[in-house]
Short mmCIF file of C-alpha atoms in Angstrom, two decimals:
data_model
loop_
_atom_site.label_atom_id
_atom_site.label_comp_id
_atom_site.label_asym_id
_atom_site.label_seq_id
_atom_site.Cartn_x
_atom_site.Cartn_y
_atom_site.Cartn_z
CA UNK T 96 13.30 -33.97 -107.95
CA UNK T 97 10.13 -34.26 -110.02
CA UNK T 98 11.62 -32.06 -112.76
CA UNK T 99 14.76 -34.18 -112.79
CA UNK T 100 12.75 -37.40 -113.00
CA UNK T 101 10.69 -36.11 -115.90
CA UNK T 102 13.81 -35.01 -117.75
CA UNK T 103 15.69 -38.30 -117.23
CA UNK T 104 12.71 -40.34 -118.44
CA UNK T 105 12.77 -38.48 -121.78
CA UNK T 106 16.39 -39.42 -122.56
CA UNK T 107 17.71 -42.20 -124.78
CA UNK T 108 19.83 -44.72 -122.83
CA UNK T 109 23.10 -43.44 -124.29
CA UNK T 110 22.23 -39.91 -123.16
CA UNK T 111 21.51 -40.81 -119.54
CA UNK T 112 25.07 -41.09 -118.10
CA UNK T 113 26.45 -37.82 -119.55
CA UNK T 114 23.23 -35.95 -118.80
CA UNK T 115 23.16 -37.07 -115.17
CA UNK T 116 26.77 -35.98 -114.65
CA UNK T 117 26.42 -32.68 -116.48
CA UNK T 118 23.40 -31.71 -114.36
CA UNK T 119 25.70 -31.43 -111.33
CA UNK T 120 28.65 -30.00 -113.26
CA UNK T 121 30.61 -33.23 -113.73
CA UNK T 122 31.94 -34.43 -117.05
CA UNK T 123 33.61 -37.63 -115.90
CA UNK T 124 33.27 -39.84 -112.82
CA UNK T 125 35.48 -38.51 -110.02
CA UNK T 126 37.62 -41.64 -109.93
CA UNK T 127 38.52 -41.59 -113.63
CA UNK T 128 41.17 -38.90 -113.34
CA UNK T 129 40.32 -37.24 -116.66
CA UNK T 130 40.21 -33.45 -116.63
CA UNK T 131 39.34 -30.75 -119.16
CA UNK T 132 42.33 -28.58 -118.20
CA UNK T 133 40.72 -25.45 -119.61
CA UNK T 134 41.66 -22.17 -117.95
CA UNK T 135 39.41 -19.15 -117.57
CA UNK T 136 41.77 -17.31 -119.92
CA UNK T 137 41.22 -19.97 -122.59
CA UNK T 138 37.43 -19.78 -122.22
CA UNK T 139 37.46 -15.99 -122.44
CA UNK T 140 39.75 -16.12 -125.48
CA UNK T 141 37.00 -18.08 -127.26
CA UNK T 142 34.20 -15.84 -125.96
CA UNK T 143 36.16 -12.72 -126.96
CA UNK T 144 36.20 -14.02 -130.52
CA UNK T 145 32.39 -14.04 -130.52
CA UNK T 146 31.70 -10.57 -129.06
CA UNK T 147 32.44 -6.87 -129.43
CA UNK T 148 32.54 -5.36 -125.95
CA UNK T 149 34.62 -2.36 -124.81
CA UNK T 150 36.35 -2.50 -121.38
CA UNK T 151 33.75 -0.33 -119.65
CA UNK T 152 30.93 -2.65 -120.73
CA UNK T 153 32.89 -5.66 -119.46
CA UNK T 154 33.37 -3.94 -116.08
CA UNK T 155 29.64 -3.26 -115.83
CA UNK T 156 28.76 -6.86 -116.68
CA UNK T 157 31.37 -8.18 -114.27
CA UNK T 158 29.83 -6.13 -111.45
CA UNK T 159 26.37 -7.55 -112.22
CA UNK T 160 27.32 -11.18 -112.79
CA UNK T 161 26.97 -13.65 -109.93
CA UNK T 162 29.68 -15.91 -111.32
CA UNK T 163 31.75 -16.66 -114.42
CA UNK T 164 28.91 -18.50 -116.13
CA UNK T 165 26.54 -15.56 -115.85
CA UNK T 166 29.32 -13.24 -117.03
CA UNK T 167 29.61 -15.29 -120.23
CA UNK T 168 25.83 -15.30 -120.67
CA UNK T 169 25.41 -11.53 -120.25
CA UNK T 170 28.39 -10.81 -122.50
CA UNK T 171 26.89 -12.93 -125.31
CA UNK T 172 23.36 -11.58 -124.83
CA UNK T 173 24.45 -7.96 -125.12
CA UNK T 174 27.50 -8.00 -127.38
CA UNK T 175 27.43 -11.06 -129.66
CA UNK T 176 28.50 -10.38 -133.26
CA UNK T 177 26.44 -13.15 -134.88
CA UNK T 178 23.50 -15.34 -133.95
CA UNK T 179 24.28 -18.92 -132.89
CA UNK T 180 25.01 -21.16 -135.86
CA UNK T 181 22.16 -23.40 -137.02
CA UNK T 182 21.53 -26.88 -135.61
CA UNK T 183 21.19 -26.73 -131.82
CA UNK T 184 23.65 -28.52 -129.58
CA UNK T 185 22.70 -31.94 -128.28
CA UNK T 186 23.76 -33.58 -125.03
CA UNK T 187 25.85 -36.21 -126.79
CA UNK T 188 27.55 -33.72 -129.13
CA UNK T 189 28.50 -31.49 -126.21
CA UNK T 190 29.72 -34.48 -124.20
CA UNK T 191 31.82 -35.91 -127.03
CA UNK T 192 33.41 -32.49 -127.55
CA UNK T 193 34.25 -32.26 -123.84
CA UNK T 194 35.81 -35.73 -124.04
CA UNK T 195 37.92 -34.57 -126.99
CA UNK T 196 39.03 -31.49 -125.04
CA UNK T 197 40.11 -33.68 -122.11
CA UNK T 198 42.03 -35.99 -124.44
CA UNK T 199 43.91 -33.13 -126.13
CA UNK T 200 47.48 -32.84 -124.84
CA UNK T 201 51.01 -32.01 -125.94
CA UNK T 202 52.44 -29.15 -127.95
CA UNK T 203 49.76 -26.82 -129.29
CA UNK T 204 47.07 -28.40 -127.12
CA UNK T 205 45.74 -25.07 -125.85
CA UNK T 206 44.93 -23.89 -129.38
CA UNK T 207 43.28 -27.23 -130.20
CA UNK T 208 41.25 -27.15 -126.98
CA UNK T 209 40.09 -23.61 -127.74
CA UNK T 210 39.11 -24.64 -131.27
CA UNK T 211 36.99 -27.50 -129.89
CA UNK T 212 35.33 -25.20 -127.36
CA UNK T 213 34.64 -22.69 -130.13
CA UNK T 214 32.70 -25.35 -132.09
CA UNK T 215 30.30 -25.60 -129.15
CA UNK T 216 29.99 -21.93 -128.23
CA UNK T 217 29.37 -20.90 -131.84
CA UNK T 218 26.22 -23.06 -131.77
CA UNK T 219 25.26 -22.34 -128.16
CA UNK T 220 22.65 -19.86 -127.02
CA UNK T 221 23.83 -17.45 -124.28
CA UNK T 222 22.02 -19.58 -121.67
CA UNK T 223 23.66 -22.77 -122.97
CA UNK T 224 27.05 -21.02 -122.97
CA UNK T 225 26.44 -20.03 -119.34
CA UNK T 226 26.03 -23.65 -118.27
CA UNK T 227 28.88 -24.92 -120.43
CA UNK T 228 31.11 -22.43 -118.58
CA UNK T 229 29.71 -23.66 -115.27
CA UNK T 230 30.42 -27.27 -116.23
CA UNK T 231 34.01 -26.37 -117.13
CA UNK T 232 34.55 -24.83 -113.68
CA UNK T 233 32.32 -27.30 -111.82
CA UNK T 234 30.39 -24.44 -110.23
CA UNK T 235 26.80 -25.14 -111.19
CA UNK T 236 25.16 -23.36 -108.22
CA UNK T 237 21.62 -23.96 -109.50
CA UNK T 238 20.20 -25.74 -106.48
CA UNK T 239 20.69 -29.33 -107.66
CA UNK T 240 23.11 -31.21 -105.43
CA UNK T 241 24.23 -34.79 -105.99
CA UNK T 242 21.78 -35.88 -103.29
CA UNK T 243 18.86 -34.18 -105.02
CA UNK T 244 19.87 -35.72 -108.34
CA UNK T 245 19.83 -39.16 -106.70
CA UNK T 246 16.29 -38.42 -105.47
CA UNK T 247 15.32 -37.58 -109.06
CA UNK T 248 16.88 -40.80 -110.36
CA UNK T 249 14.92 -42.81 -107.77
CA UNK T 250 11.66 -41.15 -108.84
CA UNK T 251 12.38 -41.65 -112.54
CA UNK T 252 13.14 -45.35 -112.05
CA UNK T 253 10.48 -46.03 -109.40
CA UNK T 254 13.00 -47.46 -106.92
CA UNK T 255 13.81 -46.69 -103.29
CA UNK T 256 16.09 -43.71 -102.79
CA UNK T 257 18.27 -45.60 -100.30
CA UNK T 258 19.02 -48.23 -102.97
CA UNK T 259 20.07 -45.51 -105.43
CA UNK T 260 22.21 -43.77 -102.82
CA UNK T 261 23.98 -46.97 -101.85
CA UNK T 262 24.79 -47.81 -105.47
CA UNK T 263 26.23 -44.32 -105.91
CA UNK T 264 28.34 -44.71 -102.77
CA UNK T 265 29.84 -47.92 -104.11
CA UNK T 266 30.17 -47.07 -107.81
CA UNK T 267 31.04 -43.39 -107.45
CA UNK T 268 29.35 -42.43 -110.73
CA UNK T 269 25.87 -40.90 -110.87
CA UNK T 270 25.91 -41.52 -114.62
CA UNK T 271 26.18 -45.29 -114.26
CA UNK T 272 23.71 -45.28 -111.38
CA UNK T 273 21.14 -43.38 -113.47
CA UNK T 274 21.58 -45.69 -116.46
CA UNK T 275 21.23 -48.90 -114.43
CA UNK T 276 18.29 -47.52 -112.43
CA UNK T 277 16.34 -46.50 -115.53
CA UNK T 278 17.16 -49.58 -117.63
CA UNK T 279 17.42 -52.39 -115.06
CA UNK T 280 15.52 -51.04 -112.07
CA UNK T 281 16.10 -52.01 -108.46
CA UNK T 282 17.37 -55.47 -109.41
CA UNK T 283 20.30 -53.92 -111.29
CA UNK T 284 21.17 -51.59 -108.43
CA UNK T 285 20.86 -54.26 -105.76
CA UNK T 286 24.01 -55.94 -107.03
CA UNK T 287 26.16 -52.87 -106.38
CA UNK T 288 29.36 -53.62 -104.53
CA UNK T 289 32.85 -52.22 -104.07
CA UNK T 290 35.05 -52.75 -107.11
CA UNK T 291 38.80 -53.08 -106.97
CA UNK T 292 40.68 -50.17 -108.53
CA UNK T 293 37.57 -47.99 -108.54
CA UNK T 294 37.91 -45.86 -105.41
CA UNK T 295 34.88 -44.97 -103.29
CA UNK T 296 34.40 -41.73 -101.44
CA UNK T 297 35.81 -41.95 -97.90
CA UNK T 298 33.54 -41.99 -94.88
CA UNK T 299 33.59 -38.59 -93.19
CA UNK T 300 33.21 -37.30 -89.65
CA UNK T 301 31.31 -34.51 -87.96
CA UNK T 302 33.16 -31.99 -85.83
CA UNK T 303 32.71 -32.23 -82.08
CA UNK T 304 33.74 -29.57 -79.58
CA UNK T 305 34.03 -31.91 -76.60
CA UNK T 306 34.66 -35.63 -76.24
CA UNK T 307 31.75 -35.97 -73.84
CA UNK T 308 29.21 -35.41 -76.64
CA UNK T 309 30.00 -38.43 -78.85
CA UNK T 310 30.96 -40.50 -75.80
CA UNK T 311 27.49 -40.05 -74.29
CA UNK T 312 25.71 -40.34 -77.66
CA UNK T 313 27.10 -43.85 -78.12
CA UNK T 314 26.84 -44.88 -74.43
CA UNK T 315 30.62 -45.04 -74.12
CA UNK T 316 30.92 -47.73 -76.83
CA UNK T 317 33.48 -45.85 -78.90
CA UNK T 318 37.01 -46.23 -80.16
CA UNK T 319 39.41 -43.29 -80.13
CA UNK T 320 42.07 -43.07 -82.82
CA UNK T 321 44.81 -40.56 -83.45
CA UNK T 322 43.70 -38.06 -86.10
CA UNK T 323 46.96 -37.98 -87.99
CA UNK T 324 48.22 -34.78 -89.61
CA UNK T 325 48.59 -36.35 -93.03
CA UNK T 326 46.59 -37.16 -96.15
CA UNK T 327 43.79 -39.69 -96.43
CA UNK T 328 44.64 -42.58 -98.78
CA UNK T 329 42.63 -45.51 -100.06
CA UNK T 330 44.71 -48.54 -101.03
CA UNK T 331 43.55 -51.15 -103.55
CA UNK T 332 45.56 -54.35 -103.88
CA UNK T 333 45.19 -57.48 -105.97
CA UNK T 334 48.26 -59.67 -105.99
CA UNK T 335 51.24 -57.52 -106.86
CA UNK T 336 49.10 -54.73 -108.33
CA UNK T 337 48.67 -51.82 -105.90
CA UNK T 338 46.99 -48.47 -106.58
CA UNK T 339 46.71 -45.59 -104.11
CA UNK T 340 43.98 -42.96 -104.29
CA UNK T 341 43.67 -39.62 -102.53
CA UNK T 342 40.72 -38.28 -100.54
CA UNK T 343 39.43 -36.75 -103.79
CA UNK T 344 39.83 -40.10 -105.60
CA UNK T 345 42.85 -39.02 -107.64
CA UNK T 346 45.38 -41.74 -108.43
CA UNK T 347 48.59 -40.82 -106.55
CA UNK T 348 50.33 -44.18 -106.91
CA UNK T 349 53.32 -42.87 -108.86
CA UNK T 350 54.03 -40.26 -106.17
CA UNK T 351 54.23 -42.89 -103.39
CA UNK T 352 56.45 -45.73 -104.63
CA UNK T 353 57.74 -46.38 -101.11
CA UNK T 354 54.19 -46.93 -99.82
CA UNK T 355 53.41 -49.22 -102.76
CA UNK T 356 56.49 -51.31 -102.02
CA UNK T 357 55.60 -51.53 -98.33
CA UNK T 358 52.07 -52.72 -99.10
CA UNK T 359 53.37 -55.31 -101.56
CA UNK T 360 55.88 -56.62 -99.03
CA UNK T 361 53.89 -56.56 -95.81
CA UNK T 362 50.14 -56.80 -96.40
CA UNK T 363 48.91 -60.32 -95.70
CA UNK T 364 45.68 -60.10 -97.72
CA UNK T 365 46.11 -60.84 -101.42
CA UNK T 366 43.06 -58.74 -102.29
CA UNK T 367 42.01 -55.71 -100.27
CA UNK T 368 40.63 -52.18 -100.15
CA UNK T 369 42.02 -50.32 -97.13
CA UNK T 370 41.53 -46.87 -95.63
CA UNK T 371 44.42 -45.03 -94.01
CA UNK T 372 46.58 -41.97 -93.70
CA UNK T 373 49.94 -41.11 -95.23
CA UNK T 374 52.11 -38.92 -92.97
CA UNK T 375 55.36 -37.17 -93.85
CA UNK T 376 57.98 -37.62 -91.12
CA UNK T 377 61.43 -36.31 -90.24
CA UNK T 378 64.51 -38.44 -89.55
CA UNK T 379 63.28 -39.02 -85.99
CA UNK T 380 59.87 -40.22 -87.14
CA UNK T 381 58.00 -37.10 -86.00
CA UNK T 382 55.21 -35.83 -88.31
CA UNK T 383 56.12 -32.93 -90.57
CA UNK T 384 53.68 -30.10 -91.35
CA UNK T 385 51.03 -30.99 -93.91
CA UNK T 386 52.47 -28.79 -96.69
CA UNK T 387 55.59 -30.97 -96.85
CA UNK T 388 53.47 -34.06 -97.45
CA UNK T 389 51.81 -32.24 -100.36
CA UNK T 390 55.21 -31.97 -102.03
CA UNK T 391 55.15 -35.78 -102.26
CA UNK T 392 51.60 -35.92 -103.62
CA UNK T 393 52.29 -33.34 -106.32
CA UNK T 394 55.59 -34.84 -107.42
CA UNK T 395 55.57 -36.69 -110.75
CA UNK T 396 59.26 -36.28 -111.63
CA UNK T 397 62.33 -37.12 -109.53
CA UNK T 398 60.02 -39.08 -107.22
CA UNK T 399 62.78 -41.24 -105.73
CA UNK T 400 64.82 -38.19 -104.76
CA UNK T 401 61.82 -36.52 -103.13
CA UNK T 402 60.91 -39.75 -101.33
CA UNK T 403 64.37 -39.79 -99.78
CA UNK T 404 64.01 -36.16 -98.68
CA UNK T 405 60.47 -36.55 -97.34
CA UNK T 406 59.81 -40.09 -96.05
CA UNK T 407 56.15 -41.07 -95.73
CA UNK T 408 54.66 -43.44 -93.16
CA UNK T 409 51.43 -45.29 -93.83
CA UNK T 410 48.96 -45.89 -90.97
CA UNK T 411 45.82 -47.98 -91.61
CA UNK T 412 42.55 -47.62 -89.74
CA UNK T 413 39.82 -49.37 -91.75
CA UNK T 414 39.09 -52.15 -94.24
CA UNK T 415 36.38 -52.05 -96.91
CA UNK T 416 37.08 -55.26 -98.79
CA UNK T 417 39.12 -58.42 -98.11
CA UNK T 418 39.68 -61.28 -100.52
CA UNK T 419 36.48 -60.64 -102.46
CA UNK T 420 34.26 -60.01 -99.41
CA UNK T 421 32.79 -56.56 -98.72
CA UNK T 422 33.21 -55.37 -95.13
CA UNK T 423 31.46 -51.99 -95.27
CA UNK T 424 28.26 -53.22 -93.59
CA UNK T 425 30.08 -54.86 -90.69
CA UNK T 426 30.42 -53.00 -87.36
CA UNK T 427 33.51 -50.88 -86.82
CA UNK T 428 34.88 -53.24 -84.16
CA UNK T 429 34.66 -56.26 -86.52
CA UNK T 430 36.35 -54.34 -89.34
CA UNK T 431 39.18 -53.38 -86.96
CA UNK T 432 39.62 -56.99 -85.87
CA UNK T 433 39.86 -58.11 -89.51
CA UNK T 434 42.33 -55.31 -90.23
CA UNK T 435 44.55 -56.42 -87.35
CA UNK T 436 44.62 -59.95 -88.74
CA UNK T 437 45.37 -59.00 -92.37
CA UNK T 438 47.56 -55.91 -92.05
CA UNK T 439 50.68 -58.01 -91.64
CA UNK T 440 53.60 -55.70 -90.89
CA UNK T 441 51.76 -52.52 -91.90
CA UNK T 442 51.27 -50.12 -88.95
CA UNK T 443 47.80 -49.34 -87.67
CA UNK T 444 46.78 -45.98 -86.26
CA UNK T 445 47.13 -45.69 -82.48
CA UNK T 446 43.80 -46.65 -80.88
CA UNK T 447 42.07 -46.76 -77.48
CA UNK T 448 38.76 -48.05 -76.14
CA UNK T 449 38.24 -45.54 -73.31
CA UNK T 450 36.20 -46.47 -70.28
CA UNK T 451 35.73 -42.82 -69.22
CA UNK T 452 35.71 -39.39 -70.82
CA UNK T 453 38.74 -38.44 -68.71
CA UNK T 454 40.71 -41.39 -70.08
CA UNK T 455 39.76 -40.33 -73.60
CA UNK T 456 40.79 -36.71 -72.97
CA UNK T 457 44.21 -37.87 -71.79
CA UNK T 458 44.52 -39.86 -75.03
CA UNK T 459 43.59 -36.75 -77.05
CA UNK T 460 46.26 -34.76 -75.24
CA UNK T 461 48.80 -37.48 -76.03
CA UNK T 462 47.84 -37.23 -79.72
CA UNK T 463 48.60 -33.50 -79.63
CA UNK T 464 51.93 -34.04 -77.90
CA UNK T 465 52.81 -36.62 -80.56
CA UNK T 466 52.37 -33.91 -83.19
CA UNK T 467 48.96 -34.87 -84.57
CA UNK T 468 45.72 -32.95 -85.19
CA UNK T 469 43.57 -34.55 -82.51
CA UNK T 470 41.45 -37.70 -82.26
CA UNK T 471 38.69 -39.49 -84.12
CA UNK T 472 35.79 -40.91 -82.11
CA UNK T 473 34.08 -43.89 -83.78
CA UNK T 474 31.00 -45.77 -82.65
CA UNK T 475 31.93 -49.44 -82.31
CA UNK T 476 28.68 -50.60 -83.93
CA UNK T 477 28.88 -48.26 -86.94
CA UNK T 478 29.01 -49.45 -90.55
CA UNK T 479 31.27 -47.80 -93.14
CA UNK T 480 29.20 -45.38 -95.26
CA UNK T 481 31.24 -44.11 -98.25
CA UNK T 482 30.88 -40.35 -98.66
CA UNK T 483 28.63 -40.14 -95.60
CA UNK T 484 29.11 -37.60 -92.80
CA UNK T 485 26.90 -38.90 -90.02
CA UNK T 486 27.16 -38.99 -86.24
CA UNK T 487 28.91 -42.38 -86.18
CA UNK T 488 32.30 -40.70 -86.55
CA UNK T 489 33.34 -37.47 -84.83
CA UNK T 490 36.59 -35.52 -84.97
CA UNK T 491 38.11 -33.42 -82.21
CA UNK T 492 40.95 -31.21 -83.37
CA UNK T 493 43.47 -29.24 -81.41
CA UNK T 494 42.49 -25.65 -82.22
CA UNK T 495 44.41 -22.40 -81.84
CA UNK T 496 43.13 -18.84 -82.13
CA UNK T 497 44.41 -15.35 -82.94
CA UNK T 498 42.82 -11.92 -83.02
CA UNK T 499 43.57 -10.55 -86.49
CA UNK T 500 42.74 -7.46 -88.54
CA UNK T 501 40.74 -7.46 -91.78
CA UNK T 502 42.77 -5.39 -94.25
CA UNK T 503 40.85 -6.26 -97.45
CA UNK T 504 37.97 -8.40 -98.70
CA UNK T 505 36.82 -9.92 -101.96
CA UNK T 506 33.30 -9.67 -103.34
CA UNK T 507 31.57 -13.03 -103.05
CA UNK T 508 29.81 -14.99 -105.75
CA UNK T 509 26.98 -17.50 -105.86
CA UNK T 510 25.04 -17.33 -102.59
CA UNK T 511 27.47 -14.68 -101.27
CA UNK T 512 27.02 -12.39 -104.27
CA UNK T 513 26.73 -8.76 -103.14
CA UNK T 514 28.69 -9.31 -99.92
CA UNK T 515 32.32 -8.75 -99.09
CA UNK T 516 32.92 -12.24 -97.85
CA UNK T 517 36.48 -13.49 -98.42
CA UNK T 518 38.45 -11.68 -95.75
CA UNK T 519 42.18 -10.92 -95.93
CA UNK T 520 43.54 -11.44 -92.41
CA UNK T 521 46.66 -9.67 -91.16
CA UNK T 522 48.83 -9.53 -88.06
CA UNK T 523 50.59 -6.31 -86.98
CA UNK T 524 54.38 -6.29 -87.08
CA UNK T 525 55.34 -4.86 -83.68
CA UNK T 526 58.56 -3.43 -85.11
CA UNK T 527 57.40 -1.78 -88.36
CA UNK T 528 53.69 -1.41 -87.35
CA UNK T 529 52.85 -2.80 -90.80
CA UNK T 530 49.93 -5.20 -91.23
CA UNK T 531 51.04 -8.37 -93.01
CA UNK T 532 48.73 -11.05 -94.41
CA UNK T 533 48.69 -14.47 -92.74
CA UNK T 534 45.58 -15.88 -94.41
CA UNK T 535 42.20 -15.49 -96.06
CA UNK T 536 38.85 -17.05 -95.23
CA UNK T 537 35.13 -16.82 -95.95
CA UNK T 538 34.22 -19.45 -93.35
CA UNK T 539 32.46 -18.79 -90.08
CA UNK T 540 30.15 -15.76 -90.36
CA UNK T 541 26.37 -16.05 -90.63
CA UNK T 542 24.47 -14.30 -93.43
CA UNK T 543 23.59 -11.50 -91.02
CA UNK T 544 27.26 -11.11 -90.08
CA UNK T 545 28.28 -11.06 -93.76
CA UNK T 546 25.86 -8.15 -94.31
CA UNK T 547 27.06 -6.31 -91.21
CA UNK T 548 30.76 -6.75 -92.01
CA UNK T 549 30.15 -5.66 -95.62
CA UNK T 550 28.59 -2.40 -94.42
CA UNK T 551 31.44 -1.80 -91.98
CA UNK T 552 34.17 -2.56 -94.52
CA UNK T 553 32.66 -0.33 -97.21
CA UNK T 554 32.67 2.53 -94.72
CA UNK T 555 36.42 1.89 -94.26
CA UNK T 556 37.22 1.54 -97.97
CA UNK T 557 40.55 2.93 -99.17
CA UNK T 558 40.73 1.64 -102.74
CA UNK T 559 39.72 -1.21 -105.05
CA UNK T 560 41.65 -3.67 -107.19
CA UNK T 561 39.22 -5.53 -109.45
CA UNK T 562 37.04 -7.60 -107.08
CA UNK T 563 39.02 -6.72 -103.94
CA UNK T 564 38.23 -3.82 -101.59
CA UNK T 565 41.22 -2.56 -99.56
CA UNK T 566 40.15 -1.10 -96.21
CA UNK T 567 41.53 0.72 -93.21
CA UNK T 568 42.68 -1.86 -90.63
CA UNK T 569 39.97 -1.35 -88.01
CA UNK T 570 37.85 -4.52 -87.78
CA UNK T 571 39.22 -7.27 -85.52
CA UNK T 572 38.05 -10.88 -85.68
CA UNK T 573 38.89 -13.93 -83.63
CA UNK T 574 40.23 -16.54 -86.03
CA UNK T 575 40.40 -20.26 -85.26
CA UNK T 576 42.89 -22.46 -87.11
CA UNK T 577 44.64 -25.81 -86.83
CA UNK T 578 48.18 -25.10 -87.92
CA UNK T 579 50.59 -22.39 -89.12
CA UNK T 580 52.51 -23.15 -92.30
CA UNK T 581 55.36 -21.54 -94.16
CA UNK T 582 54.16 -19.44 -97.08
CA UNK T 583 55.87 -18.00 -100.13
CA UNK T 584 52.59 -16.32 -101.10
CA UNK T 585 52.40 -13.87 -98.19
CA UNK T 586 55.11 -11.31 -97.25
CA UNK T 587 54.74 -12.47 -93.64
CA UNK T 588 56.14 -15.85 -94.70
CA UNK T 589 53.38 -17.63 -92.76
CA UNK T 590 49.85 -18.85 -93.46
CA UNK T 591 47.05 -20.21 -91.26
CA UNK T 592 45.64 -23.63 -92.17
CA UNK T 593 41.87 -24.19 -91.95
CA UNK T 594 41.24 -20.62 -90.83
CA UNK T 595 37.66 -19.69 -89.91
CA UNK T 596 36.18 -16.70 -88.12
CA UNK T 597 34.74 -17.39 -84.67
CA UNK T 598 33.44 -13.89 -83.84
CA UNK T 599 33.84 -10.17 -84.27
CA UNK T 600 36.00 -8.60 -81.56
CA UNK T 601 34.16 -5.31 -81.20
CA UNK T 602 35.85 -4.86 -77.83
CA UNK T 603 39.29 -4.56 -79.45
CA UNK T 604 41.00 -1.98 -81.61
CA UNK T 605 43.70 -2.66 -84.24
CA UNK T 606 46.49 -1.89 -81.76
CA UNK T 607 45.25 -4.81 -79.64
CA UNK T 608 45.38 -7.36 -82.45
CA UNK T 609 47.91 -10.16 -82.20
CA UNK T 610 51.31 -9.32 -83.59
CA UNK T 611 53.30 -11.04 -86.30
CA UNK T 612 55.84 -11.89 -83.61
CA UNK T 613 53.12 -13.82 -81.74
CA UNK T 614 52.24 -15.72 -84.91
CA UNK T 615 55.90 -16.64 -85.39
CA UNK T 616 56.17 -17.81 -81.79
CA UNK T 617 53.12 -20.05 -82.28
CA UNK T 618 54.66 -21.38 -85.49
CA UNK T 619 57.86 -22.35 -83.70
CA UNK T 620 55.92 -23.72 -80.72
CA UNK T 621 54.40 -26.34 -83.03
CA UNK T 622 57.79 -27.99 -83.38
CA UNK T 623 57.87 -28.98 -79.74
CA UNK T 624 55.78 -31.88 -81.00
CA UNK T 625 56.15 -31.92 -84.78
CA UNK T 626 59.19 -32.64 -86.91
CA UNK T 627 60.92 -29.49 -88.12
CA UNK T 628 61.44 -29.24 -91.88
CA UNK T 629 65.08 -29.22 -92.94
#
């Protein structure tokens, strides 16, 4: 934080916003929607034009490199044809070039993007090229998180960290926060508020294993809400203008014209920022699996036709702003009351104020039987903290498990460099005895378990394909997941959603792993409660 503060204080005002973003691998604020759209192939096409490196040297460097950025650095250090061109890169020059890359579109855009990138890399040192590559892929991995950057901004400006953090929550741009903090101080940040048509990060929840934990933590003063199996949406409305933003702050308005029309027709408030969930449903109103909703979110052409095929229902559960007044600091129960008054004909998520844990558990079971993921538990006195994941909100999901076989693993990168850590999970076909993939995951194991599993897998190695090690199917793991989806990627035709490893099953052999037939039965069982895709 001290290093960051010293650096920021040295910058000219116009350098502060791009520098603050680039430190954490961002080029533009998340809500802007601009993207570089540069592939790894395009980056390597430019780098290849600057180096002479035979295939065997590239393989050696690839094995040593922690990530793509370090690969670029090592390749340039060892095999560059010419020294960097004179006149070092500046922050503003690099940023303007990145803006130009993002703005380049249409026929021939790839060649123009590569030409712009080349103008930077020809002047960049290998270390600078490393971090330019990391910026492009938003994989900085240098120990500076957004939170640590905000600490540095607070130090540089001499203001309280909580004031800086709140401004960032509301503005969603560390660049603007840094500029205002360093040029206007605490007085400039104190005026931060939610702005219409600039989405804020959604408030998040911690995972709870049992309802009793959050119930007791908040002395029973909680609300339970269905955790819908849909996509989080943030709705901004002023008059007839309505914009809808995804959980990641992308503008998805054009993909949801039916939701826009419903908000325009039914919402009482003329000006509002609302939090809710969009759920795809079948012709009986039952929720469809999540992947079918994603077809709506990705659709930019033939939207009306897709909307007819996959209807979407909107369910609201929170309000952040109403008619010019911010509601985020009000207690949850007051925000809900205001939402009830202003929602008009828009449906609210199903909700309960349980008097006992048993009553809440029955509500959670009802949520599962209605085809949803589980329940949210919200403290009635909690404020809305954009981007925060505190103990005020908890989520309890319906979880399933399978015992599956690891048939391959990918070498990790970043912190997991040197470990086989992305595991290919397979179920055994009881008829053909073939092991067929149903998912991949790197989530769950501890560092010690990563090391142990790496040793065990290398002892079972059959072959390698680039960064993937194919192994004998011997190691069994218990895998937790929330849903089974159709998949065109895997020969099994199925894929686990939110898969994570719970434990090694050293007591089981591969013949005792769950079969593909069991996975298919679980897939079909889901539709007792969910809508079945046509």
